[in-house]
Amino acid sequence: MRLLAFSGRTAKEILRDPLSLGFGLGFPLVLIFLLSAIQANIPVSLFEIQSLTPGITVFGLSFMTLFSATLIAKDRESALLQRLYTTPLTARDFIFGYTLPILPIAAAQSVVCYIAGIALGLPVTVTIVYAVLFIIPVSLFFIALGLLCGSLLGVKQVGGICGALLTNLTAWLSGVWFDLDLVGGIFKKIANVLPFVHAVELERAVLGGNYVAIFPHLYWVLGYAIAAIALAVYFFLRQMRRQ
Amino acid sequence: MNAIETKKLTKRYKDLTAVDGLDLAINEGELFALLGVNGAGKTTTIKMLSCLTKPTSGDAYLNGNSILTDTANVKKCIGVSPQETAVAPNLTVKENLELMCGIHGFSKEKKERKTAELSEQFDLGQILNKRAAKLSGGWQRRLSIAMALIGEPNILFLDEPTLGLDVLARHDLWEIIRILKDKITIILTTHYMEEAENLSDRIGIMKDGHLLALGTAEELKATAKTEKFEDAFVAIINEGSEVVI
């Protein structure tokens, strides 16, 4: 009951923010259509719809970090969290209440991206459903990262770090915009030890029905998701105690 | 019976002692104002009493429940309206009230009854469907206090409730606080001398973590030998020695 009330509030705060909707849903859609238009004129295998849609879907999830971190940072700065810490809500209610409602939003965003992909020629197969399901561990990573950043940073810092830095890192180091082999060297090595490229390759493998190829990408994603959740819970509880 | 009793309540942050051995008893139904210049220890005291911050030493009892060992029961009997406007901005006024009902685990019937009751008490009817972010500062403070009262607390903490409000909004809020008086115990921190003088049953003046003076506004004026309460406050703060009446 308590968790439900708090979760409902989290969802309403995010869905009623026009910037959230604009960036979370609108921006990935614009990118899919724009890059597909480029592909139609100058064919690049990277921008073929089977390859592009999973990439943009993962890129869109970086906005979940921004939503989650901004909400928590705002709640800290406005003292709403301080008020709620004096109520019977428990630490578990706060952590689940901030993370769980964003999961269906992330899934809905992925569904919208795949619908756009279908409109642009992505073949309708059951693997699209699996691809949406495999978005869950990727989403957990991005949402937990939001909880972590929201617990550590102020609203302005969240805007800079999650809004600008993370979205750019996700874009550059995921192999969505350009083939990482083209850059190679240290850049590729760094990209390969971060989760973004693995999340994209995981989605591409699932969408392509190439289930053997989901490994080791799934391990990378799960490992980062678990680490992000553990760090997020630790730092959220720490700021809670510091109140 | 005492609603609040503190025993040598102390909070230290590294080299700074924010509250130093505070001994205080506040009666049930009393409106108690805590005054002091910035950094006196007022907000830290409220944070400790509302279980937001653990004391370094000492203890406090709220309705007989220890803030160290009975935090769940303490949280059940308190309501807090923090210094900043602590409302959910994208939720309507009604949804903010319902959120607090949900957090306190109220049934659907109780939620509806409580929302209607507080909307009427705080005259929120006309703005019930307006988003909190769109409200003026005065209305946000009203909503903030209404939210603090949802859990039917016996003890209400109001941390600088009229800070930054214009004269009319401040007087409106004073009326609300007067209505609440006697029904529940209220701890009020403020920088406005006339607010403390007009509303409080007793006033405590803090400086550097110590309680310097304690008494009614009249008693404090008599002790400081001043006609105005503000002058009494300044005299007591400048004197710096304890004047507990």
GROMACS .gro file of C-alpha atoms in nm:
model
  488
    1MET     CA    1   0.000   0.000   0.000
    2ARG     CA    2   0.272   0.246   0.105
    3LEU     CA    3   0.499   0.133  -0.176
    4LEU     CA    4   0.211   0.158  -0.421
    5ALA     CA    5   0.134   0.517  -0.316
    6PHE     CA    6   0.499   0.620  -0.347
    7SER     CA    7   0.550   0.436  -0.678
    8GLY     CA    8   0.239   0.600  -0.824
    9ARG     CA    9   0.379   0.937  -0.736
   10THR     CA   10   0.715   0.856  -0.904
   11ALA     CA   11   0.538   0.757  -1.227
   12LYS     CA   12   0.315   1.069  -1.226
   13GLU     CA   13   0.608   1.304  -1.166
   14ILE     CA   14   0.798   1.162  -1.464
   15LEU     CA   15   0.508   1.122  -1.705
   16ARG     CA   16   0.377   1.472  -1.635
   17ASP     CA   17   0.707   1.637  -1.715
   18PRO     CA   18   0.687   1.745  -2.081
   19LEU     CA   19   1.069   1.748  -2.109
   20SER     CA   20   1.079   1.383  -1.998
   21LEU     CA   21   0.829   1.282  -2.262
   22GLY     CA   22   0.995   1.496  -2.527
   23PHE     CA   23   1.342   1.357  -2.469
   24GLY     CA   24   1.250   1.008  -2.355
   25LEU     CA   25   1.016   0.925  -2.640
   26GLY     CA   26   1.053   1.197  -2.900
   27PHE     CA   27   1.431   1.210  -2.932
   28PRO     CA   28   1.491   0.836  -2.998
   29LEU     CA   29   1.207   0.840  -3.252
   30VAL     CA   30   1.355   1.140  -3.433
   31LEU     CA   31   1.690   0.960  -3.445
   32ILE     CA   32   1.543   0.640  -3.586
   33PHE     CA   33   1.365   0.829  -3.865
   34LEU     CA   34   1.662   1.060  -3.933
   35LEU     CA   35   1.924   0.786  -3.950
   36SER     CA   36   1.692   0.572  -4.160
   37ALA     CA   37   1.657   0.863  -4.402
   38ILE     CA   38   2.038   0.888  -4.421
   39GLN     CA   39   2.055   0.512  -4.478
   40ALA     CA   40   1.802   0.541  -4.762
   41ASN     CA   41   2.026   0.791  -4.943
   42ILE     CA   42   2.372   0.668  -4.846
   43PRO     CA   43   2.349   0.299  -4.747
   44VAL     CA   44   2.553   0.219  -4.432
   45SER     CA   45   2.513  -0.129  -4.286
   46LEU     CA   46   2.524   0.014  -3.932
   47PHE     CA   47   2.206   0.211  -4.000
   48GLU     CA   48   2.009  -0.079  -4.143
   49ILE     CA   49   1.686  -0.096  -3.948
   50GLN     CA   50   1.768  -0.440  -3.788
   51SER     CA   51   2.087  -0.290  -3.651
   52LEU     CA   52   1.970   0.064  -3.582
   53THR     CA   53   1.649  -0.006  -3.385
   54PRO     CA   54   1.815  -0.206  -3.101
   55GLY     CA   55   2.090   0.057  -3.081
   56ILE     CA   56   1.855   0.352  -3.052
   57THR     CA   57   1.640   0.157  -2.804
   58VAL     CA   58   1.941   0.117  -2.574
   59PHE     CA   59   2.045   0.479  -2.629
   60GLY     CA   60   1.692   0.591  -2.530
   61LEU     CA   61   1.734   0.417  -2.197
   62SER     CA   62   2.004   0.664  -2.097
   63PHE     CA   63   1.718   0.910  -2.048
   64MET     CA   64   1.578   0.681  -1.776
   65THR     CA   65   1.892   0.760  -1.576
   66LEU     CA   66   1.825   1.129  -1.627
   67PHE     CA   67   1.458   1.099  -1.517
   68SER     CA   68   1.537   0.892  -1.212
   69ALA     CA   69   1.837   1.101  -1.100
   70THR     CA   70   1.658   1.433  -1.156
   71LEU     CA   71   1.354   1.325  -0.956
   72ILE     CA   72   1.560   1.205  -0.659
   73ALA     CA   73   1.789   1.510  -0.664
   74LYS     CA   74   1.485   1.742  -0.677
   75ASP     CA   75   1.318   1.555  -0.390
   76ARG     CA   76   1.635   1.594  -0.186
   77GLU     CA   77   1.669   1.965  -0.260
   78SER     CA   78   1.301   2.046  -0.202
   79ALA     CA   79   1.310   1.858   0.132
   80LEU     CA   80   1.025   1.633   0.018
   81LEU     CA   81   1.249   1.337   0.099
   82GLN     CA   82   1.321   1.485   0.440
   83ARG     CA   83   0.947   1.501   0.506
   84LEU     CA   84   0.897   1.145   0.383
   85TYR     CA   85   1.183   1.015   0.603
   86THR     CA   86   0.974   1.117   0.904
   87THR     CA   87   0.684   0.896   0.788
   88PRO     CA   88   0.645   0.518   0.821
   89LEU     CA   89   0.803   0.464   0.473
   90THR     CA   90   1.100   0.227   0.496
   91ALA     CA   91   1.429   0.231   0.304
   92ARG     CA   92   1.297  -0.060   0.093
   93ASP     CA   93   0.986   0.145   0.003
   94PHE     CA   94   1.203   0.433  -0.116
   95ILE     CA   95   1.438   0.221  -0.328
   96PHE     CA   96   1.162   0.016  -0.493
   97GLY     CA   97   0.935   0.321  -0.516
   98TYR     CA   98   1.194   0.511  -0.716
   99THR     CA   99   1.302   0.223  -0.943
  100LEU     CA  100   1.005  -0.005  -1.017
  101PRO     CA  101   0.775   0.256  -1.180
  102ILE     CA  102   1.048   0.346  -1.430
  103LEU     CA  103   1.074  -0.014  -1.558
  104PRO     CA  104   0.736  -0.007  -1.742
  105ILE     CA  105   0.821   0.340  -1.876
  106ALA     CA  106   1.149   0.199  -2.014
  107ALA     CA  107   0.967  -0.101  -2.161
  108ALA     CA  108   0.706   0.129  -2.318
  109GLN     CA  109   0.982   0.341  -2.470
  110SER     CA  110   1.140   0.027  -2.621
  111VAL     CA  111   0.803  -0.085  -2.760
  112VAL     CA  112   0.760   0.258  -2.924
  113CYS     CA  113   1.109   0.233  -3.077
  114TYR     CA  114   1.037  -0.114  -3.218
  115ILE     CA  115   0.699   0.002  -3.354
  116ALA     CA  116   0.886   0.284  -3.531
  117GLY     CA  117   1.131   0.022  -3.659
  118ILE     CA  118   0.843  -0.188  -3.795
  119ALA     CA  119   0.702   0.121  -3.968
  120LEU     CA  120   1.043   0.160  -4.135
  121GLY     CA  121   1.060  -0.200  -4.253
  122LEU     CA  122   1.173  -0.409  -3.954
  123PRO     CA  123   1.025  -0.759  -4.013
  124VAL     CA  124   0.758  -0.850  -3.757
  125THR     CA  125   0.882  -1.159  -3.573
  126VAL     CA  126   0.856  -1.301  -3.222
  127THR     CA  127   1.216  -1.190  -3.159
  128ILE     CA  128   1.088  -0.833  -3.115
  129VAL     CA  129   0.900  -0.952  -2.805
  130TYR     CA  130   1.216  -1.119  -2.676
  131ALA     CA  131   1.416  -0.804  -2.750
  132VAL     CA  132   1.172  -0.602  -2.538
  133LEU     CA  133   1.206  -0.858  -2.256
  134PHE     CA  134   1.586  -0.846  -2.272
  135ILE     CA  135   1.560  -0.469  -2.229
  136ILE     CA  136   1.473  -0.528  -1.861
  137PRO     CA  137   1.828  -0.599  -1.732
  138VAL     CA  138   1.960  -0.312  -1.945
  139SER     CA  139   1.691  -0.083  -1.801
  140LEU     CA  140   1.777  -0.192  -1.448
  141PHE     CA  141   2.134  -0.079  -1.506
  142PHE     CA  142   2.029   0.265  -1.631
  143ILE     CA  143   1.763   0.313  -1.360
  144ALA     CA  144   2.002   0.209  -1.083
  145LEU     CA  145   2.257   0.452  -1.224
  146GLY     CA  146   1.989   0.721  -1.185
  147LEU     CA  147   1.929   0.626  -0.822
  148LEU     CA  148   2.305   0.642  -0.765
  149CYS     CA  149   2.349   0.983  -0.932
  150GLY     CA  150   2.036   1.124  -0.766
  151SER     CA  151   2.171   1.019  -0.425
  152LEU     CA  152   2.510   1.180  -0.483
  153LEU     CA  153   2.450   1.485  -0.703
  154GLY     CA  154   2.243   1.803  -0.700
  155VAL     CA  155   1.985   1.889  -0.968
  156LYS     CA  156   2.230   2.101  -1.174
  157GLN     CA  157   2.503   1.836  -1.158
  158VAL     CA  158   2.252   1.569  -1.260
  159GLY     CA  159   2.163   1.778  -1.565
  160GLY     CA  160   2.529   1.796  -1.667
  161ILE     CA  161   2.642   1.446  -1.581
  162CYS     CA  162   2.333   1.241  -1.669
  163GLY     CA  163   2.182   1.475  -1.927
  164ALA     CA  164   2.495   1.555  -2.125
  165LEU     CA  165   2.783   1.324  -2.029
  166LEU     CA  166   2.600   0.992  -1.992
  167THR     CA  167   2.385   1.032  -2.304
  168ASN     CA  168   2.698   1.115  -2.505
  169LEU     CA  169   2.897   0.828  -2.355
  170THR     CA  170   2.609   0.592  -2.432
  171ALA     CA  171   2.599   0.721  -2.788
  172TRP     CA  172   2.975   0.713  -2.860
  173LEU     CA  173   3.071   0.397  -2.676
  174SER     CA  174   2.781   0.178  -2.785
  175GLY     CA  175   2.865   0.133  -3.150
  176VAL     CA  176   2.532   0.281  -3.257
  177TRP     CA  177   2.660   0.586  -3.445
  178PHE     CA  178   2.982   0.443  -3.581
  179ASP     CA  179   3.156   0.108  -3.594
  180LEU     CA  180   3.397   0.085  -3.300
  181ASP     CA  181   3.640  -0.110  -3.523
  182LEU     CA  182   3.680   0.203  -3.734
  183VAL     CA  183   3.828   0.387  -3.432
  184GLY     CA  184   3.992   0.084  -3.273
  185GLY     CA  185   4.279   0.113  -3.023
  186ILE     CA  186   4.222   0.242  -2.672
  187PHE     CA  187   3.878   0.378  -2.764
  188LYS     CA  188   3.753   0.032  -2.856
  189LYS     CA  189   3.916  -0.120  -2.548
  190ILE     CA  190   3.742   0.133  -2.322
  191ALA     CA  191   3.410   0.074  -2.502
  192ASN     CA  192   3.445  -0.299  -2.450
  193VAL     CA  193   3.490  -0.276  -2.075
  194LEU     CA  194   3.182  -0.054  -2.042
  195PRO     CA  195   2.827  -0.194  -2.065
  196PHE     CA  196   2.688   0.021  -2.349
  197VAL     CA  197   2.823  -0.170  -2.648
  198HIS     CA  198   2.737  -0.502  -2.480
  199ALA     CA  199   2.378  -0.386  -2.422
  200VAL     CA  200   2.345  -0.297  -2.791
  201GLU     CA  201   2.506  -0.623  -2.911
  202LEU     CA  202   2.280  -0.818  -2.673
  203GLU     CA  203   1.970  -0.654  -2.820
  204ARG     CA  204   2.094  -0.702  -3.177
  205ALA     CA  205   2.160  -1.073  -3.111
  206VAL     CA  206   1.816  -1.128  -2.956
  207LEU     CA  207   1.638  -0.938  -3.233
  208GLY     CA  208   1.830  -1.135  -3.494
  209GLY     CA  209   1.737  -1.465  -3.325
  210ASN     CA  210   2.107  -1.538  -3.282
  211TYR     CA  211   2.078  -1.661  -2.923
  212VAL     CA  212   2.431  -1.801  -2.901
  213ALA     CA  213   2.562  -1.451  -2.961
  214ILE     CA  214   2.388  -1.306  -2.654
  215PHE     CA  215   2.686  -1.429  -2.452
  216PRO     CA  216   2.908  -1.282  -2.316
  217HIS     CA  217   2.710  -0.956  -2.363
  218LEU     CA  218   2.438  -1.065  -2.121
  219TYR     CA  219   2.700  -1.131  -1.851
  220TRP     CA  220   2.845  -0.783  -1.898
  221VAL     CA  221   2.502  -0.621  -1.875
  222LEU     CA  222   2.397  -0.827  -1.572
  223GLY     CA  223   2.730  -0.763  -1.400
  224TYR     CA  224   2.702  -0.387  -1.448
  225ALA     CA  225   2.332  -0.393  -1.347
  226ILE     CA  226   2.410  -0.577  -1.022
  227ALA     CA  227   2.705  -0.347  -0.945
  228ALA     CA  228   2.497  -0.035  -1.020
  229ILE     CA  229   2.209  -0.158  -0.801
  230ALA     CA  230   2.446  -0.242  -0.512
  231LEU     CA  231   2.618   0.099  -0.533
  232ALA     CA  232   2.285   0.281  -0.572
  233VAL     CA  233   2.136   0.112  -0.264
  234TYR     CA  234   2.453   0.183  -0.062
  235PHE     CA  235   2.469   0.552  -0.154
  236PHE     CA  236   2.094   0.605  -0.123
  237LEU     CA  237   2.098   0.458   0.228
  238ARG     CA  238   2.404   0.669   0.311
  239GLN     CA  239   2.235   0.994   0.212
  240MET     CA  240   1.924   0.880   0.399
  241ARG     CA  241   2.129   0.831   0.716
  242ARG     CA  242   2.301   1.168   0.663
  243GLN     CA  243   1.967   1.349   0.677
  244MET     CA  244   0.208   1.497   3.077
  245ASN     CA  245   0.509   1.606   2.873
  246ALA     CA  246   0.472   1.561   2.498
  247ILE     CA  247   0.846   1.602   2.455
  248GLU     CA  248   1.126   1.554   2.702
  249THR     CA  249   1.491   1.580   2.606
  250LYS     CA  250   1.772   1.453   2.828
  251LYS     CA  251   2.120   1.593   2.767
  252LEU     CA  252   2.046   1.582   2.394
  253THR     CA  253   2.371   1.646   2.207
  254LYS     CA  254   2.478   1.651   1.845
  255ARG     CA  255   2.839   1.692   1.737
  256TYR     CA  256   2.970   1.718   1.381
  257LYS     CA  257   3.349   1.668   1.391
  258ASP     CA  258   3.471   1.986   1.566
  259LEU     CA  259   3.130   2.154   1.586
  260THR     CA  260   2.881   2.096   1.866
  261ALA     CA  261   2.546   2.188   1.707
  262VAL     CA  262   2.335   2.102   2.013
  263ASP     CA  263   2.497   2.072   2.354
  264GLY     CA  264   2.328   1.880   2.636
  265LEU     CA  265   1.976   2.011   2.575
  266ASP     CA  266   1.735   1.948   2.864
  267LEU     CA  267   1.383   2.052   2.773
  268ALA     CA  268   1.026   1.956   2.861
  269ILE     CA  269   0.735   2.059   2.641
  270ASN     CA  270   0.380   2.011   2.763
  271GLU     CA  271   0.104   1.838   2.572
  272GLY     CA  272  -0.098   2.088   2.363
  273GLU     CA  273   0.165   2.356   2.404
  274LEU     CA  274   0.289   2.576   2.120
  275PHE     CA  275   0.658   2.605   2.182
  276ALA     CA  276   0.875   2.839   1.976
  277LEU     CA  277   1.245   2.779   1.933
  278LEU     CA  278   1.435   3.097   1.850
  279GLY     CA  279   1.795   3.169   1.775
  280VAL     CA  280   2.027   3.321   1.522
  281ASN     CA  281   2.151   3.110   1.228
  282GLY     CA  282   2.353   2.811   1.347
  283ALA     CA  283   2.201   2.820   1.696
  284GLY     CA  284   2.097   2.453   1.674
  285LYS     CA  285   1.720   2.490   1.619
  286THR     CA  286   1.695   2.284   1.299
  287THR     CA  287   1.938   2.021   1.431
  288THR     CA  288   1.718   1.988   1.741
  289ILE     CA  289   1.409   1.939   1.525
  290LYS     CA  290   1.594   1.692   1.303
  291MET     CA  291   1.691   1.486   1.608
  292LEU     CA  292   1.341   1.497   1.753
  293SER     CA  293   1.188   1.388   1.423
  294CYS     CA  294   1.436   1.097   1.389
  295LEU     CA  295   1.611   1.248   1.087
  296THR     CA  296   1.943   1.276   1.268
  297LYS     CA  297   2.075   1.053   1.544
  298PRO     CA  298   2.202   1.234   1.852
  299THR     CA  299   2.567   1.189   1.944
  300SER     CA  300   2.460   1.142   2.304
  301GLY     CA  301   2.155   1.189   2.522
  302ASP     CA  302   1.800   1.096   2.431
  303ALA     CA  303   1.456   1.246   2.382
  304TYR     CA  304   1.111   1.104   2.446
  305LEU     CA  305   0.809   1.194   2.234
  306ASN     CA  306   0.485   1.078   2.395
  307GLY     CA  307   0.710   0.849   2.600
  308ASN     CA  308   0.882   0.696   2.294
  309SER     CA  309   1.260   0.719   2.270
  310ILE     CA  310   1.407   0.869   1.952
  311LEU     CA  311   1.689   0.615   1.985
  312THR     CA  312   1.502   0.291   2.042
  313ASP     CA  313   1.139   0.360   1.939
  314THR     CA  314   1.175   0.545   1.610
  315ALA     CA  315   0.880   0.363   1.448
  316ASN     CA  316   0.646   0.478   1.727
  317VAL     CA  317   0.794   0.829   1.726
  318LYS     CA  318   0.727   0.853   1.350
  319LYS     CA  319   0.366   0.748   1.408
  320CYS     CA  320   0.300   1.039   1.642
  321ILE     CA  321   0.477   1.325   1.459
  322GLY     CA  322   0.417   1.544   1.157
  323VAL     CA  323   0.690   1.756   1.001
  324SER     CA  324   0.666   2.061   0.778
  325PRO     CA  325   1.027   2.126   0.675
  326GLN     CA  326   1.189   2.465   0.614
  327GLU     CA  327   1.177   2.422   0.235
  328THR     CA  328   0.844   2.369   0.062
  329ALA     CA  329   0.836   1.991   0.064
  330VAL     CA  330   0.559   1.910  -0.183
  331ALA     CA  331   0.546   1.692  -0.496
  332PRO     CA  332   0.547   1.959  -0.770
  333ASN     CA  333   0.381   1.771  -1.056
  334LEU     CA  334   0.105   1.631  -0.838
  335THR     CA  335  -0.214   1.827  -0.777
  336VAL     CA  336  -0.299   1.951  -0.429
  337LYS     CA  337  -0.547   1.664  -0.390
  338GLU     CA  338  -0.291   1.409  -0.509
  339ASN     CA  339  -0.034   1.545  -0.264
  340LEU     CA  340  -0.279   1.492   0.021
  341GLU     CA  341  -0.372   1.147  -0.111
  342LEU     CA  342  -0.003   1.057  -0.141
  343MET     CA  343   0.044   1.122   0.230
  344CYS     CA  344  -0.273   0.918   0.306
  345GLY     CA  345  -0.129   0.628   0.104
  346ILE     CA  346   0.206   0.656   0.280
  347HIS     CA  347   0.027   0.635   0.615
  348GLY     CA  348  -0.157   0.324   0.492
  349PHE     CA  349  -0.510   0.470   0.508
  350SER     CA  350  -0.807   0.282   0.361
  351LYS     CA  351  -0.992   0.433   0.062
  352GLU     CA  352  -1.271   0.565   0.287
  353LYS     CA  353  -1.031   0.718   0.535
  354LYS     CA  354  -0.829   0.869   0.251
  355GLU     CA  355  -1.136   1.041   0.110
  356ARG     CA  356  -1.252   1.158   0.452
  357LYS     CA  357  -0.912   1.290   0.553
  358THR     CA  358  -0.853   1.468   0.221
  359ALA     CA  359  -1.194   1.638   0.242
  360GLU     CA  360  -1.139   1.731   0.609
  361LEU     CA  361  -0.800   1.893   0.552
  362SER     CA  362  -0.910   2.062   0.229
  363GLU     CA  363  -1.187   2.230   0.425
  364GLN     CA  364  -0.970   2.314   0.726
  365PHE     CA  365  -0.700   2.473   0.509
  366ASP     CA  366  -0.943   2.621   0.256
  367LEU     CA  367  -0.782   2.424  -0.027
  368GLY     CA  368  -1.108   2.348  -0.210
  369GLN     CA  369  -1.057   2.605  -0.485
  370ILE     CA  370  -0.709   2.477  -0.574
  371LEU     CA  371  -0.755   2.102  -0.520
  372ASN     CA  372  -0.694   2.017  -0.886
  373LYS     CA  373  -0.411   2.262  -0.938
  374ARG     CA  374  -0.056   2.130  -0.958
  375ALA     CA  375   0.153   2.212  -0.651
  376ALA     CA  376   0.429   2.368  -0.864
  377LYS     CA  377   0.181   2.632  -0.988
  378LEU     CA  378   0.083   2.749  -0.639
  379SER     CA  379   0.210   3.067  -0.473
  380GLY     CA  380   0.453   3.036  -0.181
  381GLY     CA  381   0.175   3.093   0.072
  382TRP     CA  382  -0.048   2.819  -0.070
  383GLN     CA  383   0.246   2.579  -0.094
  384ARG     CA  384   0.314   2.635   0.278
  385ARG     CA  385  -0.053   2.575   0.358
  386LEU     CA  386  -0.040   2.252   0.160
  387SER     CA  387   0.287   2.157   0.332
  388ILE     CA  388   0.129   2.193   0.677
  389ALA     CA  389  -0.186   2.009   0.566
  390MET     CA  390   0.037   1.723   0.443
  391ALA     CA  391   0.213   1.714   0.779
  392LEU     CA  392  -0.124   1.674   0.951
  393ILE     CA  393  -0.248   1.383   0.737
  394GLY     CA  394  -0.100   1.123   0.972
  395GLU     CA  395  -0.305   1.270   1.262
  396PRO     CA  396   0.007   1.356   1.463
  397ASN     CA  397   0.009   1.449   1.830
  398ILE     CA  398   0.320   1.656   1.776
  399LEU     CA  399   0.375   1.891   1.481
  400PHE     CA  400   0.711   2.040   1.386
  401LEU     CA  401   0.695   2.363   1.187
  402ASP     CA  402   1.041   2.466   1.072
  403GLU     CA  403   1.025   2.835   0.974
  404PRO     CA  404   0.677   2.801   0.824
  405THR     CA  405   0.639   3.163   0.716
  406LEU     CA  406   0.991   3.220   0.581
  407GLY     CA  407   0.979   3.425   0.260
  408LEU     CA  408   0.603   3.485   0.269
  409ASP     CA  409   0.441   3.826   0.227
  410VAL     CA  410   0.261   3.986   0.520
  411LEU     CA  411  -0.087   3.869   0.417
  412ALA     CA  412   0.019   3.510   0.353
  413ARG     CA  413   0.203   3.511   0.687
  414HIS     CA  414  -0.104   3.633   0.874
  415ASP     CA  415  -0.319   3.371   0.698
  416LEU     CA  416  -0.079   3.101   0.813
  417TRP     CA  417  -0.079   3.238   1.168
  418GLU     CA  418  -0.457   3.196   1.175
  419ILE     CA  419  -0.418   2.832   1.074
  420ILE     CA  420  -0.154   2.776   1.341
  421ARG     CA  421  -0.382   2.939   1.601
  422ILE     CA  422  -0.662   2.700   1.506
  423LEU     CA  423  -0.428   2.403   1.555
  424LYS     CA  424  -0.313   2.533   1.893
  425ASP     CA  425  -0.425   2.334   2.199
  426LYS     CA  426  -0.537   2.044   1.977
  427ILE     CA  427  -0.185   1.921   1.921
  428THR     CA  428   0.161   2.005   2.048
  429ILE     CA  429   0.344   2.237   1.808
  430ILE     CA  430   0.715   2.307   1.792
  431LEU     CA  431   0.782   2.614   1.585
  432THR     CA  432   1.117   2.752   1.475
  433THR     CA  433   1.120   3.103   1.340
  434HIS     CA  434   1.330   3.412   1.281
  435TYR     CA  435   1.030   3.641   1.319
  436MET     CA  436   1.006   3.772   1.674
  437GLU     CA  437   0.644   3.885   1.641
  438GLU     CA  438   0.551   3.538   1.520
  439ALA     CA  439   0.697   3.375   1.830
  440GLU     CA  440   0.548   3.640   2.058
  441ASN     CA  441   0.199   3.622   1.907
  442LEU     CA  442   0.162   3.250   1.871
  443SER     CA  443   0.366   3.075   2.140
  444ASP     CA  444   0.282   2.963   2.490
  445ARG     CA  445   0.652   2.945   2.573
  446ILE     CA  446   0.970   3.039   2.394
  447GLY     CA  447   1.315   2.885   2.406
  448ILE     CA  448   1.613   3.089   2.288
  449MET     CA  449   1.915   2.898   2.163
  450LYS     CA  450   2.269   3.009   2.091
  451ASP     CA  451   2.566   2.795   1.990
  452GLY     CA  452   2.376   2.477   2.070
  453HIS     CA  453   2.278   2.590   2.422
  454LEU     CA  454   1.934   2.682   2.549
  455LEU     CA  455   1.994   3.032   2.686
  456ALA     CA  456   1.644   3.129   2.792
  457LEU     CA  457   1.310   2.963   2.845
  458GLY     CA  458   0.977   3.120   2.939
  459THR     CA  459   0.675   3.309   2.812
  460ALA     CA  460   0.730   3.620   2.600
  461GLU     CA  461   0.628   3.835   2.897
  462GLU     CA  462   0.866   3.655   3.132
  463LEU     CA  463   1.155   3.692   2.890
  464LYS     CA  464   1.085   4.066   2.846
  465ALA     CA  465   1.068   4.110   3.223
  466THR     CA  466   1.393   3.920   3.273
  467ALA     CA  467   1.573   4.120   3.005
  468LYS     CA  468   1.409   4.441   3.137
  469THR     CA  469   1.290   4.545   2.791
  470GLU     CA  470   0.954   4.655   2.656
  471LYS     CA  471   0.983   4.493   2.316
  472PHE     CA  472   1.030   4.121   2.273
  473GLU     CA  473   1.286   4.175   1.996
  474ASP     CA  474   1.499   4.381   2.237
  475ALA     CA  475   1.470   4.105   2.495
  476PHE     CA  476   1.588   3.852   2.239
  477VAL     CA  477   1.889   4.066   2.142
  478ALA     CA  478   1.976   4.129   2.508
  479ILE     CA  479   1.960   3.760   2.594
  480ILE     CA  480   2.165   3.658   2.290
  481ASN     CA  481   2.428   3.927   2.362
  482GLU     CA  482   2.439   3.847   2.733
  483GLY     CA  483   2.500   3.483   2.648
  484SER     CA  484   2.433   3.346   2.996
  485GLU     CA  485   2.150   3.107   3.071
  486VAL     CA  486   1.816   3.256   3.190
  487VAL     CA  487   1.584   2.965   3.240
  488ILE     CA  488   1.258   3.078   3.403
   0.00000   0.00000   0.00000
